[in-house]
């Protein structure tokens, strides 16, 4: 990893993520894994008088959520965001998507119910102000999935 202030990040580089195999046969990724990926991050700056990310129209802010991976069908949702970063999912909301933006810490999270499922899955992540997006992950049965939040 390289730590230096850049236009899009404060750190960037290659990341090798390893989880050793577990003795038990239940639980997530019991057989273990190794994954190589690119990583980036930035310092989060608390905003007090305006939303944490930049929107085309801050007073009537909108954003898109894109759920991908974990061997589930792709899912998209549209949000309305208040000036206090309160997110409301546009109707119809068949997948029961809920979103929480925590301005104080820059955390982004929520839950959704995949099409055909009855149990909700939680997702968690962060806002990346320099790239003006939010990125989250959620656990699946055999692999993880991603959630991307993109302001309009």
mmCIF file of C-alpha atoms in Angstrom:
data_model
loop_
_atom_site.group_PDB
_atom_site.id
_atom_site.type_symbol
_atom_site.label_atom_id
_atom_site.label_comp_id
_atom_site.label_asym_id
_atom_site.label_seq_id
_atom_site.Cartn_x
_atom_site.Cartn_y
_atom_site.Cartn_z
ATOM 1 C CA UNK A 1 0.000 0.000 0.000
ATOM 2 C CA UNK A 2 1.083 3.522 -0.712
ATOM 3 C CA UNK A 3 -0.059 6.243 1.683
ATOM 4 C CA UNK A 4 -0.071 9.679 0.076
ATOM 5 C CA UNK A 5 -2.713 12.282 -0.719
ATOM 6 C CA UNK A 6 -3.857 11.853 -4.320
ATOM 7 C CA UNK A 7 -6.809 13.268 -6.234
ATOM 8 C CA UNK A 8 -8.979 10.174 -5.663
ATOM 9 C CA UNK A 9 -7.504 8.611 -2.491
ATOM 10 C CA UNK A 10 -5.088 8.804 0.429
ATOM 11 C CA UNK A 11 -3.991 5.182 0.094
ATOM 12 C CA UNK A 12 -3.907 2.748 -2.795
ATOM 13 C CA UNK A 13 -2.283 -0.503 -3.776
ATOM 14 C CA UNK A 14 -2.527 -4.254 -4.046
ATOM 15 C CA UNK A 15 -4.161 -6.206 -1.229
ATOM 16 C CA UNK A 16 -3.848 -9.929 -0.543
ATOM 17 C CA UNK A 17 -6.667 -11.157 1.689
ATOM 18 C CA UNK A 18 -6.280 -14.604 3.217
ATOM 19 C CA UNK A 19 -8.568 -16.587 5.503
ATOM 20 C CA UNK A 20 -7.235 -19.958 6.665
ATOM 21 C CA UNK A 21 -9.429 -23.065 6.550
ATOM 22 C CA UNK A 22 -11.417 -23.744 9.721
ATOM 23 C CA UNK A 23 -11.821 -27.072 11.526
ATOM 24 C CA UNK A 24 -15.593 -26.765 11.556
ATOM 25 C CA UNK A 25 -17.627 -27.413 8.419
ATOM 26 C CA UNK A 26 -20.225 -24.706 9.057
ATOM 27 C CA UNK A 27 -19.947 -20.956 8.829
ATOM 28 C CA UNK A 28 -18.822 -18.604 6.119
ATOM 29 C CA UNK A 29 -15.864 -19.683 4.020
ATOM 30 C CA UNK A 30 -15.009 -22.686 6.259
ATOM 31 C CA UNK A 31 -12.604 -23.993 3.587
ATOM 32 C CA UNK A 32 -10.718 -20.682 3.602
ATOM 33 C CA UNK A 33 -9.658 -18.513 0.669
ATOM 34 C CA UNK A 34 -7.001 -16.237 -0.762
ATOM 35 C CA UNK A 35 -7.980 -13.224 -2.856
ATOM 36 C CA UNK A 36 -5.876 -10.566 -4.566
ATOM 37 C CA UNK A 37 -7.491 -7.223 -5.280
ATOM 38 C CA UNK A 38 -6.801 -3.524 -5.662
ATOM 39 C CA UNK A 39 -7.637 -1.358 -2.661
ATOM 40 C CA UNK A 40 -8.039 2.362 -2.133
ATOM 41 C CA UNK A 41 -9.211 4.601 0.681
ATOM 42 C CA UNK A 42 -9.359 8.169 1.860
ATOM 43 C CA UNK A 43 -9.691 10.174 5.024
ATOM 44 C CA UNK A 44 -13.339 10.924 5.809
ATOM 45 C CA UNK A 45 -14.155 14.563 6.571
ATOM 46 C CA UNK A 46 -17.154 15.193 8.796
ATOM 47 C CA UNK A 47 -19.604 17.633 7.232
ATOM 48 C CA UNK A 48 -22.079 19.395 9.489
ATOM 49 C CA UNK A 49 -24.062 21.786 7.303
ATOM 50 C CA UNK A 50 -24.424 19.766 4.091
ATOM 51 C CA UNK A 51 -24.641 16.125 2.943
ATOM 52 C CA UNK A 52 -21.577 13.866 3.182
ATOM 53 C CA UNK A 53 -21.473 13.356 -0.618
ATOM 54 C CA UNK A 54 -22.127 15.733 -3.514
ATOM 55 C CA UNK A 55 -25.486 15.563 -5.312
ATOM 56 C CA UNK A 56 -26.674 17.353 -8.447
ATOM 57 C CA UNK A 57 -29.534 18.871 -6.434
ATOM 58 C CA UNK A 58 -28.655 18.772 -2.695
ATOM 59 C CA UNK A 59 -32.151 19.835 -1.563
ATOM 60 C CA UNK A 60 -33.815 16.978 -3.482
ATOM 61 C CA UNK A 61 -30.849 14.603 -3.563
ATOM 62 C CA UNK A 62 -31.144 11.220 -5.255
ATOM 63 C CA UNK A 63 -28.856 8.239 -5.559
ATOM 64 C CA UNK A 64 -28.651 4.730 -6.986
ATOM 65 C CA UNK A 65 -27.812 1.509 -5.151
ATOM 66 C CA UNK A 66 -26.409 -1.419 -7.131
ATOM 67 C CA UNK A 67 -26.281 -4.866 -5.467
ATOM 68 C CA UNK A 68 -24.008 -7.389 -7.224
ATOM 69 C CA UNK A 69 -22.481 -10.804 -6.592
ATOM 70 C CA UNK A 70 -22.855 -13.549 -3.965
ATOM 71 C CA UNK A 71 -24.551 -15.733 -6.600
ATOM 72 C CA UNK A 72 -27.703 -13.581 -6.327
ATOM 73 C CA UNK A 73 -29.609 -11.786 -9.099
ATOM 74 C CA UNK A 74 -28.506 -8.175 -9.644
ATOM 75 C CA UNK A 75 -30.664 -5.652 -7.816
ATOM 76 C CA UNK A 76 -30.935 -1.881 -8.212
ATOM 77 C CA UNK A 77 -32.765 0.670 -6.052
ATOM 78 C CA UNK A 78 -33.249 4.436 -6.182
ATOM 79 C CA UNK A 79 -32.951 6.553 -3.035
ATOM 80 C CA UNK A 80 -34.076 9.992 -1.988
ATOM 81 C CA UNK A 81 -31.608 11.612 0.437
ATOM 82 C CA UNK A 82 -32.502 14.428 2.828
ATOM 83 C CA UNK A 83 -30.069 17.239 3.659
ATOM 84 C CA UNK A 84 -29.483 15.388 6.967
ATOM 85 C CA UNK A 85 -28.446 12.248 4.988
ATOM 86 C CA UNK A 86 -31.660 10.334 5.781
ATOM 87 C CA UNK A 87 -32.212 7.807 2.988
ATOM 88 C CA UNK A 88 -35.654 6.716 1.764
ATOM 89 C CA UNK A 89 -35.973 3.990 -0.880
ATOM 90 C CA UNK A 90 -38.342 4.866 -3.727
ATOM 91 C CA UNK A 91 -41.442 2.707 -4.140
ATOM 92 C CA UNK A 92 -42.091 0.029 -5.127
ATOM 93 C CA UNK A 93 -39.579 -1.504 -2.733
ATOM 94 C CA UNK A 94 -40.198 -5.218 -3.369
ATOM 95 C CA UNK A 95 -36.765 -6.181 -1.995
ATOM 96 C CA UNK A 96 -37.333 -4.289 1.279
ATOM 97 C CA UNK A 97 -34.150 -2.251 0.880
ATOM 98 C CA UNK A 98 -33.304 -0.032 3.848
ATOM 99 C CA UNK A 99 -30.301 2.301 4.037
ATOM 100 C CA UNK A 100 -28.646 4.230 6.845
ATOM 101 C CA UNK A 101 -26.040 6.933 6.246
ATOM 102 C CA UNK A 102 -24.124 7.916 9.377
ATOM 103 C CA UNK A 103 -22.683 11.344 8.627
ATOM 104 C CA UNK A 104 -20.614 11.488 11.839
ATOM 105 C CA UNK A 105 -18.478 8.463 10.867
ATOM 106 C CA UNK A 106 -19.022 8.099 7.117
ATOM 107 C CA UNK A 107 -20.545 4.632 7.531
ATOM 108 C CA UNK A 108 -23.131 3.323 5.100
ATOM 109 C CA UNK A 109 -25.241 0.255 5.782
ATOM 110 C CA UNK A 110 -28.619 -1.360 5.649
ATOM 111 C CA UNK A 111 -30.369 -4.495 4.540
ATOM 112 C CA UNK A 112 -32.235 -6.024 1.618
ATOM 113 C CA UNK A 113 -34.198 -9.177 0.880
ATOM 114 C CA UNK A 114 -33.081 -10.924 -2.320
ATOM 115 C CA UNK A 115 -35.774 -11.795 -4.853
ATOM 116 C CA UNK A 116 -37.431 -15.065 -3.819
ATOM 117 C CA UNK A 117 -35.902 -15.027 -0.314
ATOM 118 C CA UNK A 118 -37.628 -14.438 3.006
ATOM 119 C CA UNK A 119 -34.624 -13.474 5.140
ATOM 120 C CA UNK A 120 -32.977 -10.050 4.897
ATOM 121 C CA UNK A 121 -29.225 -9.707 4.338
ATOM 122 C CA UNK A 122 -27.296 -6.892 6.036
ATOM 123 C CA UNK A 123 -24.689 -4.844 4.168
ATOM 124 C CA UNK A 124 -22.071 -2.510 5.578
ATOM 125 C CA UNK A 125 -19.476 -0.135 4.178
ATOM 126 C CA UNK A 126 -18.262 3.448 3.946
ATOM 127 C CA UNK A 127 -18.675 6.656 1.997
ATOM 128 C CA UNK A 128 -15.668 7.612 -0.136
ATOM 129 C CA UNK A 129 -15.940 11.383 -0.471
ATOM 130 C CA UNK A 130 -13.034 11.852 -2.891
ATOM 131 C CA UNK A 131 -14.624 9.451 -5.375
ATOM 132 C CA UNK A 132 -18.139 10.601 -4.397
ATOM 133 C CA UNK A 133 -19.442 7.042 -3.935
ATOM 134 C CA UNK A 134 -20.304 4.596 -1.210
ATOM 135 C CA UNK A 135 -19.043 1.026 -1.182
ATOM 136 C CA UNK A 136 -20.364 -1.886 0.881
ATOM 137 C CA UNK A 137 -20.184 -5.652 1.078
ATOM 138 C CA UNK A 138 -22.559 -8.366 2.228
ATOM 139 C CA UNK A 139 -21.960 -12.042 2.995
ATOM 140 C CA UNK A 140 -23.416 -14.726 0.763
ATOM 141 C CA UNK A 141 -23.607 -18.488 1.258
ATOM 142 C CA UNK A 142 -20.346 -19.186 -0.598
ATOM 143 C CA UNK A 143 -19.073 -15.746 -1.646
ATOM 144 C CA UNK A 144 -19.508 -12.082 -0.779
ATOM 145 C CA UNK A 145 -21.388 -9.477 -2.756
ATOM 146 C CA UNK A 146 -21.003 -5.741 -3.230
ATOM 147 C CA UNK A 147 -23.251 -2.709 -2.925
ATOM 148 C CA UNK A 148 -22.322 0.516 -4.699
ATOM 149 C CA UNK A 149 -24.035 3.813 -3.855
ATOM 150 C CA UNK A 150 -23.763 6.479 -6.550
ATOM 151 C CA UNK A 151 -25.207 9.970 -5.986
ATOM 152 C CA UNK A 152 -27.104 11.532 -8.882
#
